[in-house]
XYZ file of N, CA, C and O in Angstrom:
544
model
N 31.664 76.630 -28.277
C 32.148 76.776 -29.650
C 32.533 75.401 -30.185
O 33.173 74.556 -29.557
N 32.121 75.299 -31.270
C 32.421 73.715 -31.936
C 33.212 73.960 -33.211
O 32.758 74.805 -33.984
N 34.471 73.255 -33.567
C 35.355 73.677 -34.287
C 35.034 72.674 -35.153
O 35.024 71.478 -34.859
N 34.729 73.217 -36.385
C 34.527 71.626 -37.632
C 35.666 72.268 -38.372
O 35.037 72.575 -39.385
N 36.700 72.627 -38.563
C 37.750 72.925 -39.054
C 39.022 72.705 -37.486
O 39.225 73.349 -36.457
N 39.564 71.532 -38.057
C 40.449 70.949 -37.272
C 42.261 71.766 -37.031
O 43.115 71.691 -36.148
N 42.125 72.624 -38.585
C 43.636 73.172 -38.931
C 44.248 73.919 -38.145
O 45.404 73.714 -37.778
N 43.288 75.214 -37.672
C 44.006 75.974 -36.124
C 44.836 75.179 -35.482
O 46.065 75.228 -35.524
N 44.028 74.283 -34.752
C 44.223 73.388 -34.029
C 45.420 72.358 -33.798
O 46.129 72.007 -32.855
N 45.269 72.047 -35.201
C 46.095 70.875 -35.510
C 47.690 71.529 -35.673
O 48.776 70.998 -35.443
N 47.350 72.921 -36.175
C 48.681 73.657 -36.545
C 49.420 74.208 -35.058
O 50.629 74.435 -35.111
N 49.157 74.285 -34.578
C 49.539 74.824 -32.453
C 49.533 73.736 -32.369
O 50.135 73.853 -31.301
N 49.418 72.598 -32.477
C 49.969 71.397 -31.782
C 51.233 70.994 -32.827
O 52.126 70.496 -32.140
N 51.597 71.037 -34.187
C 52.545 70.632 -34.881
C 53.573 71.881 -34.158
O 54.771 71.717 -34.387
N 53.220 73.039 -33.357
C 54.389 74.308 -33.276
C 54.548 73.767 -31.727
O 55.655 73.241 -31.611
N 54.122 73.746 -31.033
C 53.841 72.619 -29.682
C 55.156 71.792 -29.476
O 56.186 71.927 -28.816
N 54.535 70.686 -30.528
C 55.245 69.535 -31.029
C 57.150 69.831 -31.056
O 57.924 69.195 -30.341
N 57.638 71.076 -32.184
C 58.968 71.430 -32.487
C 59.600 72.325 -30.617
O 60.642 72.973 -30.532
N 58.636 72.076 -29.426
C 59.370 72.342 -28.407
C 59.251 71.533 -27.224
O 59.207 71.780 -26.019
N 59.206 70.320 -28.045
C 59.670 69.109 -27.077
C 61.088 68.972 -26.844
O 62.041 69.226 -27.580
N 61.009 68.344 -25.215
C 61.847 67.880 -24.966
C 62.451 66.269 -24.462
O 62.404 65.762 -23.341
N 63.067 65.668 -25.857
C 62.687 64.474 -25.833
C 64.168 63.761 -26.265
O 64.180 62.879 -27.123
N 65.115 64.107 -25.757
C 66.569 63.799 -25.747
C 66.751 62.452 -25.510
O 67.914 62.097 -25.702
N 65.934 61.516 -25.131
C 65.623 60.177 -25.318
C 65.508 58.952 -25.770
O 66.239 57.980 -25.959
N 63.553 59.468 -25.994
C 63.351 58.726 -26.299
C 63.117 59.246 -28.159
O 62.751 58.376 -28.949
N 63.415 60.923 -28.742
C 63.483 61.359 -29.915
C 62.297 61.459 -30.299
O 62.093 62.055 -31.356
N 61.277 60.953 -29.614
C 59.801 60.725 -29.662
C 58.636 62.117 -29.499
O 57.786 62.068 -28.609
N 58.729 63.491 -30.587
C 58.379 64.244 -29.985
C 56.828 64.413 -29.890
O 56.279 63.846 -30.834
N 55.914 65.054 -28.987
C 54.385 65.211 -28.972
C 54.440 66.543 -28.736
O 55.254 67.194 -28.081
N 53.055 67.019 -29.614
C 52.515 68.180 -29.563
C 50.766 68.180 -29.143
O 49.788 67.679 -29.698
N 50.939 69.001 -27.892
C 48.918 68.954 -28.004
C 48.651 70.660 -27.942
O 49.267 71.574 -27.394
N 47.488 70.609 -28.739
C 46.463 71.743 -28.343
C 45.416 71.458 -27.688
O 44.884 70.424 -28.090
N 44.722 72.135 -26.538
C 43.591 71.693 -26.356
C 42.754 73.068 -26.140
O 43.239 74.058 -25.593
N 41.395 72.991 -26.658
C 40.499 73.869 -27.235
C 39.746 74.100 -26.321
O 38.940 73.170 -26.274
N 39.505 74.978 -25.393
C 38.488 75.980 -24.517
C 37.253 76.250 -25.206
O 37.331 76.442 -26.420
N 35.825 76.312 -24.496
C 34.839 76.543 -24.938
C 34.350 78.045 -25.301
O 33.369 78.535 -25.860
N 35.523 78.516 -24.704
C 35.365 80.365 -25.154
C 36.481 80.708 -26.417
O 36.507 81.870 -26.823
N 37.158 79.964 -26.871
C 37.709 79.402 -28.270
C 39.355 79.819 -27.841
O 39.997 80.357 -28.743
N 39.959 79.630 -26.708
C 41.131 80.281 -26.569
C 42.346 78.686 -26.448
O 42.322 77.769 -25.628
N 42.787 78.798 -27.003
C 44.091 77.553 -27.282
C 45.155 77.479 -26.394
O 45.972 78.384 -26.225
N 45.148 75.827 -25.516
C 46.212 75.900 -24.641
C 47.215 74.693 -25.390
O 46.735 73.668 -25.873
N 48.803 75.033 -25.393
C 49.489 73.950 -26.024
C 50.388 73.744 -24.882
O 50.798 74.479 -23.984
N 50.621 72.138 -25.293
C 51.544 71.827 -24.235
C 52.989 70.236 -25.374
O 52.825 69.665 -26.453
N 53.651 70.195 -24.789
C 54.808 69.307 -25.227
C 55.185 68.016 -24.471
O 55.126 67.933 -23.244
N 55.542 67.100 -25.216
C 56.072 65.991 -23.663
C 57.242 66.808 -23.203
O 57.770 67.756 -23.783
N 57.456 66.424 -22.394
C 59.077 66.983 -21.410
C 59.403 65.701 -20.756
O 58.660 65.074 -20.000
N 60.947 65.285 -21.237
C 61.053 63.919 -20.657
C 62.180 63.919 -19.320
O 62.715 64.970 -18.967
N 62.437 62.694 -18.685
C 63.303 63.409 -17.787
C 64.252 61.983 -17.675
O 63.885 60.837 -17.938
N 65.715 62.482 -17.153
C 66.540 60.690 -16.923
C 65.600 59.732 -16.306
O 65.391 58.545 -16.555
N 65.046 60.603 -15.370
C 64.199 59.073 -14.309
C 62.883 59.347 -15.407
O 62.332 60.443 -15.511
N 62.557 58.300 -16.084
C 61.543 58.054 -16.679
C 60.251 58.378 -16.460
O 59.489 58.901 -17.273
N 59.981 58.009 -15.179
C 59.331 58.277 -14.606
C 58.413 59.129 -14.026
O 57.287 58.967 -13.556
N 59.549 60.583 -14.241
C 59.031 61.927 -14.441
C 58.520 62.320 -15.118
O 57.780 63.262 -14.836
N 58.645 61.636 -16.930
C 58.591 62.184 -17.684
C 56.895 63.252 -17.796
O 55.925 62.588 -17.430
N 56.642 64.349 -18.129
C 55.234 64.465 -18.410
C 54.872 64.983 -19.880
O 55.432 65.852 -20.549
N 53.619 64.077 -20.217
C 53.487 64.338 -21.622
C 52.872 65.302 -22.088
O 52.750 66.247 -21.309
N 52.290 65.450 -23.408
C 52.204 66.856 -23.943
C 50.447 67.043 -23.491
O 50.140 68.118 -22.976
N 49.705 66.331 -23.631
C 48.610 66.274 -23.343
C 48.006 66.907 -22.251
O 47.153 67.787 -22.372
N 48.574 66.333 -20.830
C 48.934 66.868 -19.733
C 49.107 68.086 -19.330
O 48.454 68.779 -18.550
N 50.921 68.474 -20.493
C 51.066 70.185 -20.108
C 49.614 70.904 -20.519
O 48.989 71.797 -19.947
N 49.334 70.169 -21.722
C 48.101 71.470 -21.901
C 47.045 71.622 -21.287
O 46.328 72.621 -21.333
N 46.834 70.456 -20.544
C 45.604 70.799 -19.175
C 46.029 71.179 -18.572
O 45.234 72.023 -18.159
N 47.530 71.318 -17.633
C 47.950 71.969 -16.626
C 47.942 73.343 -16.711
O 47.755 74.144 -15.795
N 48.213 73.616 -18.173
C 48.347 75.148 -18.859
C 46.964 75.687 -18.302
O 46.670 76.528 -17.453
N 46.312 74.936 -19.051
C 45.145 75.877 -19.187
C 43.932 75.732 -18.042
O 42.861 76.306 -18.236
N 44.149 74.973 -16.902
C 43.750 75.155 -15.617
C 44.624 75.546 -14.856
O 44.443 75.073 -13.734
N 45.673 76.320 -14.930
C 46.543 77.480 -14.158
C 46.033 78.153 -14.421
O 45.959 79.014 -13.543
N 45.294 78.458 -15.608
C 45.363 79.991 -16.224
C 43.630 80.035 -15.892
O 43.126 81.093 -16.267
N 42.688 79.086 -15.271
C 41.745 79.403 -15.031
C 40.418 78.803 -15.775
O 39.250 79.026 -15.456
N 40.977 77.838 -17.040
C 40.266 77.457 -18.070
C 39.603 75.967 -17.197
O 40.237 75.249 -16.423
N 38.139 75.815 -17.625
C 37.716 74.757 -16.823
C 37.009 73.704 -18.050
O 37.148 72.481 -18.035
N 36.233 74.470 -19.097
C 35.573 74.513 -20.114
C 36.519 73.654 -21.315
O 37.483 74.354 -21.625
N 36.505 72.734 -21.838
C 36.802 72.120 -23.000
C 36.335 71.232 -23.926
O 35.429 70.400 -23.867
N 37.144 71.557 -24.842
C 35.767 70.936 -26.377
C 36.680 70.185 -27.159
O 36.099 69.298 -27.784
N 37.722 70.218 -27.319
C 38.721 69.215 -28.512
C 40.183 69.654 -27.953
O 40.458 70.683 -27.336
N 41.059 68.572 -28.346
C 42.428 68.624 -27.906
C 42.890 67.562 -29.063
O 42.780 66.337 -29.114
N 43.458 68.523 -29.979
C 44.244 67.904 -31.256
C 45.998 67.255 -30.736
O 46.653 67.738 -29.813
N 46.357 66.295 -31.460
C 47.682 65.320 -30.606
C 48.440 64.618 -31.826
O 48.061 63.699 -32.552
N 49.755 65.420 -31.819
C 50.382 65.375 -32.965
C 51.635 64.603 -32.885
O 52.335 65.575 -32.605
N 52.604 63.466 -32.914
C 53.728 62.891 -32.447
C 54.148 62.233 -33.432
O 53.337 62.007 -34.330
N 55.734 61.658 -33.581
C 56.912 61.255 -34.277
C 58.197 61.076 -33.914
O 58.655 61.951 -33.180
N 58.781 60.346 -34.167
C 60.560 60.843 -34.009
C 60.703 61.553 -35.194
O 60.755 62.763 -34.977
N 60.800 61.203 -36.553
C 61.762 62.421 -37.055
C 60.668 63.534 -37.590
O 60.927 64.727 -37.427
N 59.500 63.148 -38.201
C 58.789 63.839 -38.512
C 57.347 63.193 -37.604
O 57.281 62.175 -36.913
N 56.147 64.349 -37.960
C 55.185 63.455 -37.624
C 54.213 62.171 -38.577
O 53.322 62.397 -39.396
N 54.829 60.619 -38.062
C 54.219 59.807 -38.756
C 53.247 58.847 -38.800
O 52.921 58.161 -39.768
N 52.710 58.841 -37.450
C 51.315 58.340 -37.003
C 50.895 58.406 -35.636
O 51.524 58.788 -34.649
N 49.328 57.823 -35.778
C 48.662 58.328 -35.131
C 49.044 58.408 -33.531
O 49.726 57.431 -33.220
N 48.867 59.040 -32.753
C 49.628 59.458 -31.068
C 48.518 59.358 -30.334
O 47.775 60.286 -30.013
N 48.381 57.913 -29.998
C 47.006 57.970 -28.863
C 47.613 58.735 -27.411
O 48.807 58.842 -27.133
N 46.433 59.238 -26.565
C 46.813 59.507 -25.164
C 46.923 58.093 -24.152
O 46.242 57.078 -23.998
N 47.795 58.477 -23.748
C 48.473 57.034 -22.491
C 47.593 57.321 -21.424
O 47.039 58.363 -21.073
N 47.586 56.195 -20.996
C 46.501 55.772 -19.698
C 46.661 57.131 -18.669
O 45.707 57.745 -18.192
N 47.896 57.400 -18.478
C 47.538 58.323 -17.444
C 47.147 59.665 -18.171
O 46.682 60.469 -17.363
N 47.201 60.145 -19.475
C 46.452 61.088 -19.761
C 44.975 61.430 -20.021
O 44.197 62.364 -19.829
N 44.989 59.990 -20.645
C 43.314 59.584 -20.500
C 42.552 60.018 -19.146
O 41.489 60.640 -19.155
N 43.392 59.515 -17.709
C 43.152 59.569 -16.543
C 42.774 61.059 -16.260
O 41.805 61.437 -15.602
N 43.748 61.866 -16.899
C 43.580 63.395 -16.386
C 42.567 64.352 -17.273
O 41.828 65.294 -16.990
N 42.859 63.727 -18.340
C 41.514 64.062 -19.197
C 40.184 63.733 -19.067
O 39.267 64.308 -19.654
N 40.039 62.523 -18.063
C 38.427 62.156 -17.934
C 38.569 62.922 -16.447
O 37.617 62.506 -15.786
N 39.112 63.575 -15.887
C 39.190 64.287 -14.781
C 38.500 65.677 -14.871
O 37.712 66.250 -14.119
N 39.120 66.046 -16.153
C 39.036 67.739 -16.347
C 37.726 67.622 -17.750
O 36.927 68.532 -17.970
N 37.751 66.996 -18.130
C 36.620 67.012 -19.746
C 35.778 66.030 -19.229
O 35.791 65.274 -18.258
N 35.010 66.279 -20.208
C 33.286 65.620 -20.119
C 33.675 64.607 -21.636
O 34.350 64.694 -22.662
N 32.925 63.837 -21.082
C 33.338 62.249 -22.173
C 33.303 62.959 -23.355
O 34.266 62.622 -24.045
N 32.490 63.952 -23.996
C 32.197 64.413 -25.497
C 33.508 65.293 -25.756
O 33.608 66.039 -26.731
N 34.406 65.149 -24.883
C 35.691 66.147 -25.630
C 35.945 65.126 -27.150
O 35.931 63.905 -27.301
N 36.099 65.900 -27.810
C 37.020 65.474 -29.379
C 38.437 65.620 -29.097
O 39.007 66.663 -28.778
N 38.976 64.400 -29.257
C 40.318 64.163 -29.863
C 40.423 63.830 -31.422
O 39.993 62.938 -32.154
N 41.193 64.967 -31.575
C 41.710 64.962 -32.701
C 43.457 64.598 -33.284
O 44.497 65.252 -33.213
N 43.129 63.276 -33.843
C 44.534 62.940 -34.055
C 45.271 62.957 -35.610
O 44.734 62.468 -36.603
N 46.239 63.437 -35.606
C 46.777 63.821 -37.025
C 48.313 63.336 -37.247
O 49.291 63.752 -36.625
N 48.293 62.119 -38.535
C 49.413 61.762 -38.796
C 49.929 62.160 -39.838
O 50.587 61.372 -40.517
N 49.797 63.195 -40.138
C 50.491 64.197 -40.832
C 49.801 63.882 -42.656
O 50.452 64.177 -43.659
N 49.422 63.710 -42.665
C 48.236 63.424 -43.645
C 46.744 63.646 -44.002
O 46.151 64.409 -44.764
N 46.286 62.413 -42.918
C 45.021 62.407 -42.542
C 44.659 62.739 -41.057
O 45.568 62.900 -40.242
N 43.195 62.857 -40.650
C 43.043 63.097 -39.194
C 41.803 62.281 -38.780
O 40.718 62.298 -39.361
N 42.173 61.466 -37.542
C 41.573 60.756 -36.956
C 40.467 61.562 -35.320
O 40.895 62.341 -34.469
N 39.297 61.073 -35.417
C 38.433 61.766 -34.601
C 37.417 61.167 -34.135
O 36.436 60.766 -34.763
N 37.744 61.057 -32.445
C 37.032 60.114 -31.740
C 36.554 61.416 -30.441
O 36.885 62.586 -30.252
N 35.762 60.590 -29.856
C 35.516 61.553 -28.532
C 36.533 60.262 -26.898
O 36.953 59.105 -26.880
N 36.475 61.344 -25.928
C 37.096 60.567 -24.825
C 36.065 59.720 -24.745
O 36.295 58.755 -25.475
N 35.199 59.643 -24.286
C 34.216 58.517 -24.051
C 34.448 57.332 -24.674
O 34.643 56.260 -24.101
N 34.420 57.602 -26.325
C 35.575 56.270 -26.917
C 36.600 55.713 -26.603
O 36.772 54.494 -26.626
N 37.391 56.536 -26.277
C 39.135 55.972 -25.927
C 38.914 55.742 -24.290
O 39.484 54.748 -23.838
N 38.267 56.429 -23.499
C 38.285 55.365 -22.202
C 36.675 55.600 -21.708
O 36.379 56.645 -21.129
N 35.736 54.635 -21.958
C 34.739 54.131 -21.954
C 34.482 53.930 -20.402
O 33.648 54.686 -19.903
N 35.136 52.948 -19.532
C 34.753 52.894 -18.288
C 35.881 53.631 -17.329
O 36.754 52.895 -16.870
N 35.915 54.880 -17.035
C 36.911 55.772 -16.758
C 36.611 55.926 -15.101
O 35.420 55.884 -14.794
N 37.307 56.049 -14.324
C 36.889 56.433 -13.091
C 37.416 57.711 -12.667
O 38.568 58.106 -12.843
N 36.508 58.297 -12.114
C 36.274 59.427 -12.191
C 35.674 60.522 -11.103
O 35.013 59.791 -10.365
N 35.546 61.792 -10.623
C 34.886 62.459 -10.385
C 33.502 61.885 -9.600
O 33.212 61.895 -8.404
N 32.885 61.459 -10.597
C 31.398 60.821 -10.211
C 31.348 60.071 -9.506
O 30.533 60.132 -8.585
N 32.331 58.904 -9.672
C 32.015 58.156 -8.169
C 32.524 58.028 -7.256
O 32.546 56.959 -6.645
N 33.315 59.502 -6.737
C 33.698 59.826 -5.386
C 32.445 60.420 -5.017
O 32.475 60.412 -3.786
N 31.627 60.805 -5.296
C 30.487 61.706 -4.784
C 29.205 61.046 -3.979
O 28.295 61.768 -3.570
């Protein structure tokens, strides 16, 4: 399924987004990420004292939705701010990492600063990714 209407999407990650936990750094993220059988997994950052722990929203929603059995993905919309949402929320290296793990370079990220929406595929944002393939 290929979504050329971004709003579902974008809207489960802004509801995502209002159940962060980010006592912190105030910094909240919202992701959806989009299954090829069209079913929506959202996830939030969750931060923790040791920093270190923290895990971001991107993340929960792959963890979500490979608990639940989902292997298949096509777009993962990524929504973030402190007070409101006010620009664009790239994925951090280690989400990139888990995303070129679980998606195929043509996933769409879809990024929305509460305005406009920005739309790249993973293959763009991490180009020489290591991966899967060359453990094999």
């Amino acid at each position: 399924m290929i979504l050329t209407d971004y709003n579902k999407l974008i809207e489960y990650a802004i509801k995502a987004r209002e159940l962060s936990y980010s006592p912190y750094s105030g910094f909240k993220v919202g992701a959806a990420l989009l299954t090829k059988d069209g079913e929506i997994y959202t996830g939030c950052n969750i931060e923790n004292a040791s920093y270190s722990e923290t895990v971001c929203a991107e993340r929960t929603s792959i963890f979500s939705a490979i608990s639940k059995g989902k292997r298949d993905f096509v777009a993962i919309a990524i929504v973030g701010g402190i007070d409101k949402i006010s620009d664009f929320t790239y994925p951090c290296g280690a989400c990139r990492q888990v995303l070129a793990e679980h998606c195929e370079s043509a996933l769409e990220i879809v990024l929305f600063n509460g305005k406009e929406l920005k739309i790249c595929t993973l293959g763009q944002f991490f180009p020489c990714s290591f991966n899967k393939n060359q453990i094999k």
